[in-house]
Amino acid sequence: MTRRWPDELWIVRHGQSAGNVARDAADAAGLHVIDIAERDMDVPLSELGARQSAALGRWFAAMPEDARPNVVVASPYVRARQTAALVREAGGLAPGAAEKVDERLREKEFGILDRLTRAGIERQFPDQAEARTRVGKFYHRPPGGESWVDVILRLRSVLDTISLHHAAPGSRVLIVAHQVIVLCLRYLLEEMSEERILAIDREGDVANCGVTRYVLAPSPDGGDPALRLEAYNFVAPLEEAGTPVTARPDAPAAPKG
């Protein structure tokens, strides 16, 4: 049999960001543009997002050392790197854990729809609003941006890298990224259809610092061991710490990318 995966794989969305807060304010005020100064990749965690990330780190820290993540791979966006750093500072990683940043885990790119609310998109780019409704979010690519399929294409190589470099016994990998990344990785790991992953998406947003966990398990048909989903959008680490759970999409555009 061929071993292709680590013992465990955790996929975590970053803590609440200042962009999440700005988006809520723009939606509540009926604005067309989300008021935030930084580039999307530079948007930091909010104060609550930092608390959420530290709570997640303490949850990992409560595990035995040989059960904690020993490899962390984060999106290069500030909010994801800050989340990973706060997990580490709280003692949530195994001693000597490798820490990496991978640009393929970046947020979905929104192109000309960047920073627009739903009302703003419908006002400034009605053709794009109509095209997205007609084609669906899985395949719609705004000018200068990405579709879900584009994101999935780059994530295929991320999983190939994990398979190549982190499949040894004892490997436990933590990915820290974004909402669409979490969903698209589920699509790939569980070999889903477009309909299935979009149905999961419609059920609710991925929570900030929500945990998706896979464990390596024997194949029921005697084939190669495979990753089995054990938890999705697991927020008990935040609830146990008394930290509010948040689950709003990020700032760049109102429709979840």
Coordinates of N, CA and C in Angstrom, one line a residue:
M1 N 0.8 -1.2 0.0 CA 0.0 0.0 0.0 C 0.9 1.3 0.0
T2 N 0.4 2.3 -0.6 CA 1.1 3.6 -0.7 C 0.5 4.6 0.3
R3 N 1.4 5.2 1.1 CA 0.9 6.2 2.0 C 1.1 7.6 1.4
R4 N 0.0 8.3 1.3 CA 0.0 9.6 0.5 C -0.2 10.8 1.4
W5 N -0.6 10.6 2.7 CA -1.1 11.7 3.5 C -0.5 11.7 4.9
P6 N -0.5 12.8 5.6 CA -0.1 12.9 7.0 C -1.1 12.1 7.9
D7 N -0.7 11.9 9.1 CA -1.6 11.2 10.1 C -2.9 12.1 10.3
E8 N -2.7 13.4 10.4 CA -3.8 14.3 10.6 C -3.6 15.5 9.7
L9 N -4.7 16.1 9.3 CA -4.7 17.4 8.6 C -5.8 18.2 9.1
W10 N -5.4 19.4 9.7 CA -6.4 20.4 10.2 C -6.4 21.5 9.2
I11 N -7.6 22.0 8.8 CA -7.7 23.2 8.0 C -8.5 24.2 8.8
V12 N -7.9 25.4 9.0 CA -8.5 26.4 9.8 C -8.7 27.7 9.1
R13 N -9.8 28.3 9.2 CA -10.0 29.7 8.7 C -9.4 30.7 9.7
H14 N -8.8 31.7 9.2 CA -8.2 32.8 10.1 C -9.2 33.3 11.1
G15 N -8.7 34.0 12.1 CA -9.6 34.7 13.1 C -10.3 35.9 12.4
Q16 N -11.3 36.4 13.1 CA -12.0 37.6 12.5 C -11.0 38.7 12.2
S17 N -11.2 39.3 11.0 CA -10.3 40.3 10.5 C -11.0 41.7 10.6
A18 N -10.2 42.7 10.5 CA -10.7 44.1 10.4 C -11.6 44.2 9.2
G19 N -11.3 43.4 8.1 CA -12.2 43.4 6.9 C -13.6 42.9 7.2
N20 N -13.6 41.8 8.0 CA -15.0 41.3 8.4 C -15.8 42.4 9.1
V21 N -15.1 43.2 10.0 CA -15.8 44.2 10.7 C -16.3 45.3 9.8
A22 N -15.4 45.7 8.9 CA -15.7 46.8 7.9 C -16.8 46.4 7.0
R23 N -16.8 45.1 6.6 CA -17.9 44.7 5.7 C -19.2 44.7 6.4
D24 N -19.3 44.3 7.7 CA -20.5 44.4 8.4 C -21.1 45.8 8.5
A25 N -20.1 46.7 8.7 CA -20.5 48.1 8.8 C -21.1 48.7 7.5
A26 N -20.4 48.3 6.4 CA -20.8 48.7 5.1 C -22.2 48.2 4.7
D27 N -22.4 46.9 5.0 CA -23.7 46.3 4.7 C -24.8 46.9 5.6
A28 N -24.5 47.2 6.8 CA -25.5 47.8 7.7 C -25.9 49.2 7.3
A29 N -25.0 49.9 6.7 CA -25.2 51.3 6.3 C -25.7 51.4 4.8
G30 N -25.8 50.2 4.1 CA -26.2 50.2 2.7 C -25.2 50.8 1.8
L31 N -23.9 50.8 2.2 CA -22.9 51.4 1.3 C -22.5 50.5 0.2
H32 N -22.0 51.1 -0.9 CA -21.5 50.4 -2.0 C -20.1 49.9 -1.9
V33 N -19.3 50.6 -1.2 CA -17.9 50.3 -1.0 C -17.5 50.0 0.4
I34 N -16.7 49.0 0.7 CA -16.3 48.7 2.0 C -15.1 49.6 2.4
D35 N -15.2 50.3 3.5 CA -14.2 51.3 3.9 C -13.1 50.6 4.7
I36 N -12.0 50.3 4.0 CA -10.8 49.8 4.6 C -9.6 50.2 3.8
A37 N -8.6 50.7 4.5 CA -7.5 51.3 3.9 C -6.5 50.3 3.3
E38 N -6.2 49.2 3.9 CA -5.2 48.3 3.5 C -5.6 47.5 2.2
R39 N -4.5 47.0 1.5 CA -4.8 46.0 0.5 C -5.4 44.8 1.2
D40 N -6.1 44.0 0.5 CA -6.7 42.8 1.2 C -5.7 41.9 1.8
M41 N -4.6 41.7 1.2 CA -3.5 40.9 1.8 C -2.9 41.4 3.0
D42 N -3.1 42.7 3.3 CA -2.5 43.4 4.5 C -3.5 43.6 5.6
V43 N -4.8 43.2 5.4 CA -5.8 43.4 6.4 C -5.4 42.5 7.7
P44 N -5.3 43.1 8.9 CA -5.0 42.4 10.0 C -6.2 41.8 10.7
L45 N -5.9 41.0 11.8 CA -7.0 40.5 12.6 C -7.6 41.7 13.4
S46 N -8.8 41.5 13.7 CA -9.4 42.4 14.7 C -9.0 42.0 16.1
E47 N -9.4 42.8 17.1 CA -9.1 42.4 18.5 C -9.7 41.1 18.8
L48 N -11.0 40.9 18.4 CA -11.7 39.7 18.6 C -11.0 38.5 17.9
G49 N -10.5 38.8 16.7 CA -9.9 37.7 15.9 C -8.6 37.3 16.6
A50 N -7.9 38.2 17.2 CA -6.7 37.8 18.0 C -7.0 36.9 19.1
R51 N -8.1 37.2 19.8 CA -8.6 36.4 20.9 C -9.0 35.0 20.5
Q52 N -9.7 35.0 19.3 CA -10.1 33.7 18.8 C -8.9 32.8 18.4
S53 N -7.9 33.4 17.8 CA -6.7 32.7 17.5 C -6.0 32.2 18.7
A54 N -5.9 33.0 19.7 CA -5.2 32.5 20.9 C -6.0 31.4 21.6
A55 N -7.3 31.5 21.6 CA -8.2 30.4 22.1 C -7.9 29.1 21.4
L56 N -7.8 29.2 20.0 CA -7.5 28.0 19.2 C -6.2 27.4 19.6
G57 N -5.2 28.3 19.8 CA -3.9 27.9 20.2 C -3.9 27.2 21.5
R58 N -4.6 27.7 22.5 CA -4.7 27.0 23.8 C -5.4 25.6 23.7
W59 N -6.4 25.5 22.8 CA -7.0 24.2 22.5 C -6.0 23.2 22.0
F60 N -5.2 23.6 21.0 CA -4.2 22.7 20.6 C -3.2 22.4 21.7
A61 N -2.8 23.4 22.5 CA -1.8 23.2 23.5 C -2.3 22.2 24.6
A62 N -3.6 22.1 24.7 CA -4.1 21.1 25.7 C -3.9 19.6 25.3
M63 N -3.5 19.4 24.0 CA -3.3 18.1 23.5 C -1.9 17.7 23.9
P64 N -1.6 16.4 24.0 CA -0.2 15.9 24.2 C 0.7 16.4 23.1
E65 N 2.0 16.6 23.4 CA 2.9 17.2 22.4 C 2.9 16.4 21.1
D66 N 2.8 15.0 21.3 CA 2.9 14.2 20.1 C 1.5 14.1 19.3
A67 N 0.6 14.9 19.7 CA -0.7 15.0 19.0 C -0.9 16.4 18.3
R68 N -0.1 17.4 18.7 CA -0.3 18.7 18.2 C 0.3 18.8 16.7
P69 N -0.1 19.8 16.0 CA 0.5 20.0 14.6 C 2.0 20.1 14.7
N70 N 2.7 19.5 13.8 CA 4.1 19.6 13.7 C 4.6 20.3 12.4
V71 N 3.6 20.6 11.6 CA 3.8 21.4 10.4 C 2.7 22.4 10.2
V72 N 3.0 23.7 10.0 CA 2.0 24.7 9.8 C 2.3 25.3 8.5
V73 N 1.2 25.4 7.6 CA 1.3 26.1 6.3 C 0.2 27.1 6.3
A74 N 0.6 28.4 6.1 CA -0.3 29.5 6.2 C -0.4 30.2 4.9
S75 N -1.5 30.8 4.6 CA -1.7 31.8 3.5 C -0.7 33.0 3.8
P76 N -0.2 33.7 2.8 CA 0.6 34.8 3.0 C -0.1 36.0 3.5
Y77 N -1.4 36.0 3.5 CA -2.2 37.2 4.0 C -2.0 37.4 5.5
V78 N -1.9 38.7 5.8 CA -1.5 39.0 7.2 C -2.4 38.3 8.2
R79 N -3.7 38.3 8.0 CA -4.7 37.8 9.0 C -4.4 36.3 9.2
A80 N -4.0 35.6 8.2 CA -3.7 34.1 8.3 C -2.4 33.9 9.0
R81 N -1.4 34.7 8.7 CA -0.1 34.6 9.3 C -0.2 35.0 10.8
Q82 N -1.0 36.0 11.1 CA -1.2 36.4 12.5 C -1.9 35.2 13.3
T83 N -2.9 34.6 12.7 CA -3.6 33.5 13.3 C -2.6 32.4 13.6
A84 N -1.8 32.0 12.7 CA -0.8 30.9 12.9 C 0.2 31.3 14.0
A85 N 0.6 32.6 14.0 CA 1.6 33.0 15.0 C 1.0 33.0 16.4
L86 N -0.3 33.3 16.5 CA -0.9 33.3 17.8 C -1.2 31.9 18.3
V87 N -1.4 31.0 17.4 CA -1.5 29.6 17.8 C -0.2 29.1 18.3
R88 N 0.9 29.5 17.7 CA 2.2 29.1 18.1 C 2.5 29.7 19.5
E89 N 2.2 31.0 19.7 CA 2.5 31.7 20.9 C 1.8 31.1 22.1
A90 N 0.6 30.5 21.8 CA -0.2 29.9 22.9 C 0.2 28.5 23.2
G91 N 1.3 28.0 22.5 CA 1.8 26.7 22.8 C 1.1 25.6 22.0
G92 N 0.4 26.0 20.9 CA -0.4 25.1 20.2 C 0.3 24.1 19.2
L93 N 1.6 24.3 19.0 CA 2.3 23.5 18.1 C 3.3 22.5 18.8
A94 N 3.6 21.4 18.2 CA 4.6 20.5 18.7 C 5.9 21.2 18.7
P95 N 6.8 20.8 19.7 CA 8.1 21.4 19.7 C 8.9 21.2 18.4
G96 N 9.5 22.3 17.9 CA 10.2 22.2 16.7 C 9.4 22.2 15.4
A97 N 8.1 22.5 15.5 CA 7.2 22.5 14.4 C 7.7 23.3 13.2
A98 N 7.6 22.8 12.0 CA 8.0 23.6 10.8 C 6.9 24.6 10.5
E99 N 7.3 25.8 10.1 CA 6.3 26.8 9.8 C 6.6 27.4 8.4
K100 N 5.6 27.3 7.5 CA 5.8 27.7 6.1 C 4.6 28.7 5.7
V101 N 4.9 29.5 4.7 CA 3.9 30.4 4.1 C 3.8 29.9 2.6
D102 N 2.6 29.8 2.1 CA 2.4 29.3 0.8 C 1.4 30.2 0.1
E103 N 1.9 30.9 -1.0 CA 1.0 31.8 -1.7 C -0.2 31.2 -2.4
R104 N -0.1 29.9 -2.6 CA -1.2 29.2 -3.2 C -2.4 29.1 -2.3
L105 N -2.2 29.3 -1.0 CA -3.3 29.3 -0.1 C -4.0 30.7 0.1
R106 N -3.6 31.7 -0.7 CA -4.1 33.0 -0.6 C -5.7 33.0 -0.8
E107 N -6.3 34.1 -0.4 CA -7.7 34.3 -0.6 C -8.1 34.3 -2.1
K108 N -9.3 33.9 -2.4 CA -9.8 34.0 -3.8 C -9.7 35.5 -4.2
E109 N -9.2 35.7 -5.4 CA -9.1 37.0 -5.9 C -10.4 37.5 -6.6
F110 N -10.8 38.7 -6.2 CA -12.1 39.3 -6.6 C -12.0 40.2 -7.8
G111 N -10.8 40.6 -8.2 CA -10.7 41.4 -9.4 C -11.4 42.8 -9.3
I112 N -12.2 43.1 -10.3 CA -12.9 44.4 -10.3 C -13.9 44.5 -9.2
L113 N -14.3 43.4 -8.6 CA -15.3 43.4 -7.6 C -14.7 43.7 -6.2
D114 N -13.4 43.9 -6.1 CA -12.7 44.0 -4.9 C -13.4 45.2 -4.1
R115 N -13.7 44.9 -2.8 CA -14.2 45.9 -1.8 C -15.6 46.4 -2.1
L116 N -16.3 45.8 -3.0 CA -17.7 46.2 -3.3 C -18.6 45.3 -2.5
T117 N -19.7 46.0 -1.9 CA -20.8 45.2 -1.3 C -21.6 44.7 -2.4
R118 N -22.6 43.9 -2.0 CA -23.6 43.3 -3.0 C -24.3 44.5 -3.7
A119 N -24.7 45.5 -3.0 CA -25.3 46.6 -3.6 C -24.4 47.4 -4.5
G120 N -23.1 47.5 -4.2 CA -22.2 48.1 -5.0 C -21.9 47.4 -6.3
I121 N -21.9 46.0 -6.2 CA -21.7 45.2 -7.5 C -22.9 45.4 -8.4
E122 N -24.1 45.4 -7.8 CA -25.3 45.5 -8.7 C -25.4 46.9 -9.3
R123 N -24.9 47.9 -8.6 CA -24.9 49.3 -9.1 C -23.8 49.6 -10.1
Q124 N -22.6 49.2 -9.8 CA -21.4 49.5 -10.7 C -21.2 48.5 -11.8
F125 N -21.5 47.2 -11.5 CA -21.3 46.2 -12.5 C -22.5 45.2 -12.6
P126 N -23.6 45.8 -13.1 CA -24.8 44.9 -13.2 C -24.6 43.7 -14.1
D127 N -23.7 43.9 -15.1 CA -23.5 42.7 -16.0 C -22.8 41.6 -15.3
Q128 N -21.9 41.9 -14.3 CA -21.2 40.9 -13.6 C -22.2 40.2 -12.6
A129 N -23.1 41.0 -12.0 CA -24.1 40.5 -11.1 C -25.0 39.5 -11.8
E130 N -25.3 39.8 -13.0 CA -26.2 39.0 -13.8 C -25.4 37.7 -14.3
A131 N -24.2 37.9 -14.7 CA -23.3 36.8 -15.1 C -23.1 35.8 -14.0
R132 N -22.9 36.3 -12.8 CA -22.7 35.4 -11.7 C -23.9 34.6 -11.3
T133 N -25.1 35.3 -11.5 CA -26.4 34.6 -11.2 C -26.6 33.5 -12.3
R134 N -26.2 33.8 -13.5 CA -26.5 32.9 -14.6 C -25.5 31.7 -14.6
V135 N -24.2 32.0 -14.4 CA -23.2 30.9 -14.4 C -23.0 30.2 -13.1
G136 N -23.2 30.9 -12.0 CA -23.0 30.4 -10.7 C -21.6 30.7 -10.2
K137 N -21.5 30.7 -8.8 CA -20.2 31.1 -8.2 C -19.1 30.1 -8.5
F138 N -19.4 28.9 -8.8 CA -18.3 27.9 -9.0 C -17.5 28.2 -10.2
Y139 N -18.1 28.7 -11.3 CA -17.5 29.0 -12.5 C -17.3 30.5 -12.9
H140 N -18.0 31.3 -12.2 CA -18.0 32.8 -12.6 C -16.6 33.3 -12.2
R141 N -16.0 34.0 -13.2 CA -14.7 34.6 -13.0 C -14.8 36.1 -13.3
P142 N -14.8 37.0 -12.3 CA -14.9 38.4 -12.6 C -13.6 38.9 -13.2
P143 N -13.7 39.9 -14.1 CA -12.5 40.4 -14.7 C -11.4 40.7 -13.7
G144 N -10.2 40.1 -13.9 CA -9.1 40.3 -13.0 C -9.1 39.4 -11.8
G145 N -10.2 38.6 -11.7 CA -10.3 37.8 -10.5 C -10.3 36.3 -10.8
E146 N -10.8 35.5 -9.8 CA -10.8 34.1 -9.9 C -12.2 33.5 -9.7
S147 N -12.4 32.4 -10.3 CA -13.6 31.5 -10.0 C -13.2 30.5 -8.9
W148 N -14.1 29.8 -8.4 CA -13.8 28.7 -7.5 C -12.9 27.7 -8.2
V149 N -13.2 27.4 -9.5 CA -12.4 26.5 -10.2 C -11.0 26.9 -10.3
D150 N -10.7 28.2 -10.5 CA -9.3 28.7 -10.5 C -8.6 28.4 -9.2
V151 N -9.3 28.6 -8.1 CA -8.8 28.4 -6.8 C -8.5 26.9 -6.6
I152 N -9.4 26.1 -7.0 CA -9.2 24.6 -6.9 C -8.0 24.2 -7.7
L153 N -7.7 24.8 -8.9 CA -6.6 24.4 -9.7 C -5.3 24.6 -8.9
R154 N -5.2 25.7 -8.2 CA -3.9 25.9 -7.5 C -3.8 25.1 -6.2
L155 N -5.0 24.8 -5.6 CA -5.0 23.9 -4.4 C -4.7 22.5 -4.7
R156 N -4.9 22.0 -6.0 CA -4.5 20.7 -6.3 C -2.9 20.5 -6.1
S157 N -2.2 21.5 -6.5 CA -0.7 21.4 -6.3 C -0.3 21.5 -4.8
V158 N -1.1 22.3 -4.0 CA -0.9 22.3 -2.6 C -1.0 20.9 -2.0
L159 N -2.0 20.2 -2.3 CA -2.2 18.9 -1.8 C -1.1 17.9 -2.3
D160 N -0.7 18.1 -3.6 CA 0.5 17.3 -4.1 C 1.7 17.6 -3.2
T161 N 2.0 18.8 -2.8 CA 3.1 19.2 -2.0 C 3.0 18.5 -0.7
I162 N 1.9 18.6 0.0 CA 1.7 17.9 1.3 C 1.9 16.4 1.2
S163 N 1.4 15.8 0.1 CA 1.5 14.4 -0.1 C 3.0 14.0 -0.3
L164 N 3.7 14.9 -1.0 CA 5.1 14.6 -1.3 C 6.0 14.8 -0.1
H165 N 5.8 15.8 0.7 CA 6.7 16.2 1.7 C 6.3 15.9 3.2
H166 N 5.0 15.6 3.4 CA 4.5 15.4 4.7 C 3.6 14.2 4.9
A167 N 4.0 13.1 4.3 CA 3.2 11.9 4.4 C 3.9 10.8 5.2
A168 N 5.0 11.2 5.9 CA 5.6 10.2 6.7 C 4.8 10.0 8.0
P169 N 4.9 8.8 8.6 CA 4.2 8.5 9.8 C 4.6 9.6 10.9
G170 N 3.6 10.0 11.6 CA 3.9 11.1 12.6 C 3.7 12.5 12.2
S171 N 3.5 12.7 10.9 CA 3.2 14.0 10.3 C 1.8 14.5 10.7
R172 N 1.7 15.7 11.2 CA 0.4 16.3 11.5 C 0.4 17.8 11.0
V173 N -0.4 18.1 10.0 CA -0.3 19.3 9.3 C -1.5 20.2 9.6
L174 N -1.2 21.5 9.9 CA -2.2 22.5 10.1 C -2.1 23.5 9.0
I175 N -3.2 23.7 8.2 CA -3.3 24.8 7.2 C -4.1 25.9 7.8
V176 N -3.6 27.1 7.6 CA -4.4 28.3 8.1 C -4.6 29.2 6.9
A177 N -5.9 29.4 6.5 CA -6.2 30.1 5.3 C -7.5 30.8 5.4
H178 N -8.4 30.7 4.4 CA -9.6 31.5 4.2 C -10.8 30.6 3.9
Q179 N -12.0 31.2 4.0 CA -13.2 30.5 3.8 C -13.3 29.7 2.6
V180 N -13.0 30.3 1.4 CA -13.2 29.6 0.2 C -12.1 28.5 0.1
I181 N -10.9 28.7 0.6 CA -9.9 27.7 0.7 C -10.4 26.5 1.4
V182 N -11.0 26.7 2.6 CA -11.5 25.6 3.4 C -12.5 24.7 2.5
L183 N -13.4 25.4 1.9 CA -14.4 24.7 1.1 C -13.8 24.0 -0.1
C184 N -12.9 24.7 -0.8 CA -12.4 24.0 -2.0 C -11.4 22.9 -1.6
L185 N -10.8 22.9 -0.5 CA -10.0 21.8 0.0 C -10.9 20.6 0.3
R186 N -12.1 20.9 0.9 CA -13.0 19.8 1.1 C -13.5 19.2 -0.2
Y187 N -13.8 20.0 -1.2 CA -14.2 19.6 -2.5 C -13.1 18.6 -3.0
L188 N -11.9 18.9 -2.9 CA -10.8 18.1 -3.5 C -10.6 16.8 -2.6
L189 N -10.5 16.9 -1.3 CA -10.2 15.8 -0.5 C -11.3 14.8 -0.5
E190 N -12.5 15.2 -0.6 CA -13.7 14.3 -0.5 C -14.3 14.0 -1.9
E191 N -13.6 14.5 -2.9 CA -14.0 14.2 -4.3 C -15.5 14.6 -4.5
M192 N -15.8 15.8 -4.2 CA -17.2 16.2 -4.3 C -17.6 16.7 -5.7
S193 N -18.9 16.8 -5.9 CA -19.4 17.5 -7.1 C -19.6 19.0 -6.8
E194 N -19.8 19.7 -7.8 CA -20.1 21.2 -7.7 C -21.4 21.3 -6.8
E195 N -22.4 20.5 -7.1 CA -23.6 20.7 -6.4 C -23.5 20.4 -4.9
R196 N -22.7 19.4 -4.5 CA -22.5 19.1 -3.1 C -21.7 20.2 -2.3
I197 N -20.6 20.7 -2.9 CA -19.9 21.7 -2.2 C -20.7 23.0 -2.1
L198 N -21.4 23.4 -3.1 CA -22.2 24.6 -3.0 C -23.4 24.4 -2.0
A199 N -23.9 23.2 -1.9 CA -24.9 23.0 -0.8 C -24.3 23.1 0.6
I200 N -23.1 22.7 0.8 CA -22.5 22.9 2.1 C -22.2 24.4 2.3
D201 N -21.8 25.1 1.3 CA -21.6 26.5 1.4 C -22.9 27.2 1.7
R202 N -24.0 26.8 1.2 CA -25.3 27.5 1.5 C -25.7 27.2 2.9
E203 N -25.3 26.2 3.5 CA -25.7 25.9 4.9 C -25.1 26.9 5.9
G204 N -24.1 27.6 5.6 CA -23.6 28.6 6.5 C -22.1 28.9 6.2
D205 N -21.7 30.1 6.6 CA -20.3 30.5 6.4 C -19.3 29.6 7.3
V206 N -18.1 29.5 6.9 CA -17.1 28.9 7.7 C -16.7 29.8 8.9
A207 N -16.8 29.4 10.1 CA -16.5 30.3 11.2 C -15.0 30.7 11.3
N208 N -14.8 31.9 11.7 CA -13.4 32.3 12.0 C -12.8 31.4 13.1
C209 N -11.7 30.8 12.7 CA -11.0 29.8 13.6 C -11.8 28.5 13.7
G210 N -12.8 28.3 12.8 CA -13.4 27.0 12.8 C -12.5 26.0 12.3
V211 N -12.5 24.8 12.9 CA -11.6 23.7 12.6 C -12.2 22.6 11.7
T212 N -11.6 22.3 10.6 CA -11.9 21.1 9.8 C -10.8 20.1 10.0
R213 N -11.1 18.9 10.3 CA -10.1 17.9 10.7 C -10.3 16.6 9.9
Y214 N -9.2 16.1 9.4 CA -9.1 14.8 8.7 C -8.1 13.9 9.4
V215 N -8.4 12.7 9.5 CA -7.4 11.7 10.0 C -7.2 10.6 8.9
L216 N -6.0 10.1 8.9 CA -5.6 9.0 8.0 C -6.2 7.7 8.5
A217 N -7.0 7.1 7.6 CA -7.7 5.8 8.0 C -7.6 4.8 7.0
P218 N -7.6 3.5 7.3 CA -7.5 2.4 6.4 C -8.7 2.5 5.4
S219 N -8.4 2.2 4.1 CA -9.4 2.1 3.1 C -10.4 1.0 3.4
P220 N -11.7 1.1 3.3 CA -12.6 0.0 3.5 C -12.5 -1.1 2.5
D221 N -11.9 -0.8 1.3 CA -11.8 -1.8 0.3 C -10.4 -2.4 0.3
G222 N -9.6 -2.1 1.3 CA -8.2 -2.6 1.3 C -7.2 -1.9 0.5
G223 N -7.6 -0.8 -0.1 CA -6.7 0.0 -0.9 C -5.8 0.9 0.0
D224 N -5.2 2.0 -0.6 CA -4.3 2.9 0.1 C -5.1 3.6 1.2
P225 N -4.4 3.9 2.4 CA -5.1 4.7 3.4 C -5.5 6.0 2.9
A226 N -6.6 6.6 3.4 CA -7.1 7.8 2.9 C -7.5 8.7 4.0
L227 N -7.6 10.0 3.8 CA -8.0 11.0 4.8 C -9.5 10.9 5.0
R228 N -10.0 10.8 6.2 CA -11.4 10.7 6.6 C -11.8 12.0 7.4
L229 N -12.9 12.6 7.0 CA -13.3 13.8 7.7 C -13.8 13.4 9.0
E230 N -13.3 14.1 10.1 CA -13.7 13.9 11.4 C -14.5 15.1 12.0
A231 N -14.3 16.3 11.5 CA -15.0 17.5 12.0 C -14.9 18.5 10.9
Y232 N -16.0 19.3 10.9 CA -16.1 20.5 10.0 C -16.7 21.6 10.7
N233 N -16.0 22.8 10.6 CA -16.5 24.0 11.2 C -16.7 23.8 12.7
F234 N -15.7 23.2 13.3 CA -15.8 22.9 14.7 C -15.3 24.1 15.5
V235 N -16.2 24.6 16.3 CA -15.9 25.9 17.1 C -15.8 25.7 18.6
A236 N -15.8 24.4 19.0 CA -15.7 24.2 20.5 C -14.5 24.9 21.1
P237 N -13.3 25.0 20.4 CA -12.2 25.7 21.1 C -12.6 27.1 21.5
L238 N -13.4 27.8 20.7 CA -13.8 29.2 21.0 C -14.8 29.2 22.1
E239 N -15.8 28.3 22.0 CA -16.9 28.2 22.9 C -16.4 27.9 24.3
E240 N -15.4 27.0 24.4 CA -14.8 26.6 25.7 C -14.1 27.7 26.3
A241 N -13.5 28.6 25.5 CA -12.8 29.8 26.0 C -13.7 31.0 26.2
G242 N -15.0 30.8 26.0 CA -15.9 32.0 26.1 C -15.6 33.1 25.1
T243 N -15.1 32.7 23.9 CA -14.8 33.7 22.9 C -15.9 33.7 21.9
P244 N -16.4 34.9 21.5 CA -17.5 34.9 20.5 C -17.1 34.2 19.2
V245 N -18.1 33.5 18.6 CA -17.9 32.9 17.3 C -18.4 33.8 16.3
T246 N -17.6 34.0 15.2 CA -18.0 34.9 14.1 C -17.8 34.1 12.8
A247 N -18.7 34.4 11.8 CA -18.6 33.6 10.6 C -19.0 34.5 9.4
R248 N -18.6 35.7 9.4 CA -18.9 36.6 8.2 C -17.8 36.4 7.1
P249 N -18.2 36.5 5.8 CA -17.2 36.5 4.8 C -16.3 37.7 4.9
D250 N -15.2 37.6 4.1 CA -14.2 38.7 4.1 C -14.6 39.9 3.3
A251 N -13.8 40.9 3.4 CA -14.2 42.2 2.9 C -14.3 42.4 1.4
P252 N -13.5 41.7 0.6 CA -13.4 42.2 -0.8 C -14.7 42.3 -1.6
A253 N -15.6 41.4 -1.4 CA -16.8 41.6 -2.2 C -18.0 40.8 -1.5
A254 N -19.1 41.4 -1.6 CA -20.2 40.8 -0.8 C -20.6 39.4 -1.1
P255 N -20.7 39.0 -2.3 CA -21.0 37.6 -2.6 C -19.8 36.8 -2.2
K256 N -20.0 35.7 -1.4 CA -18.8 34.9 -1.0 C -18.2 34.3 -2.3
G257 N -16.9 34.5 -2.4 CA -16.2 34.1 -3.6 C -16.0 32.6 -3.6

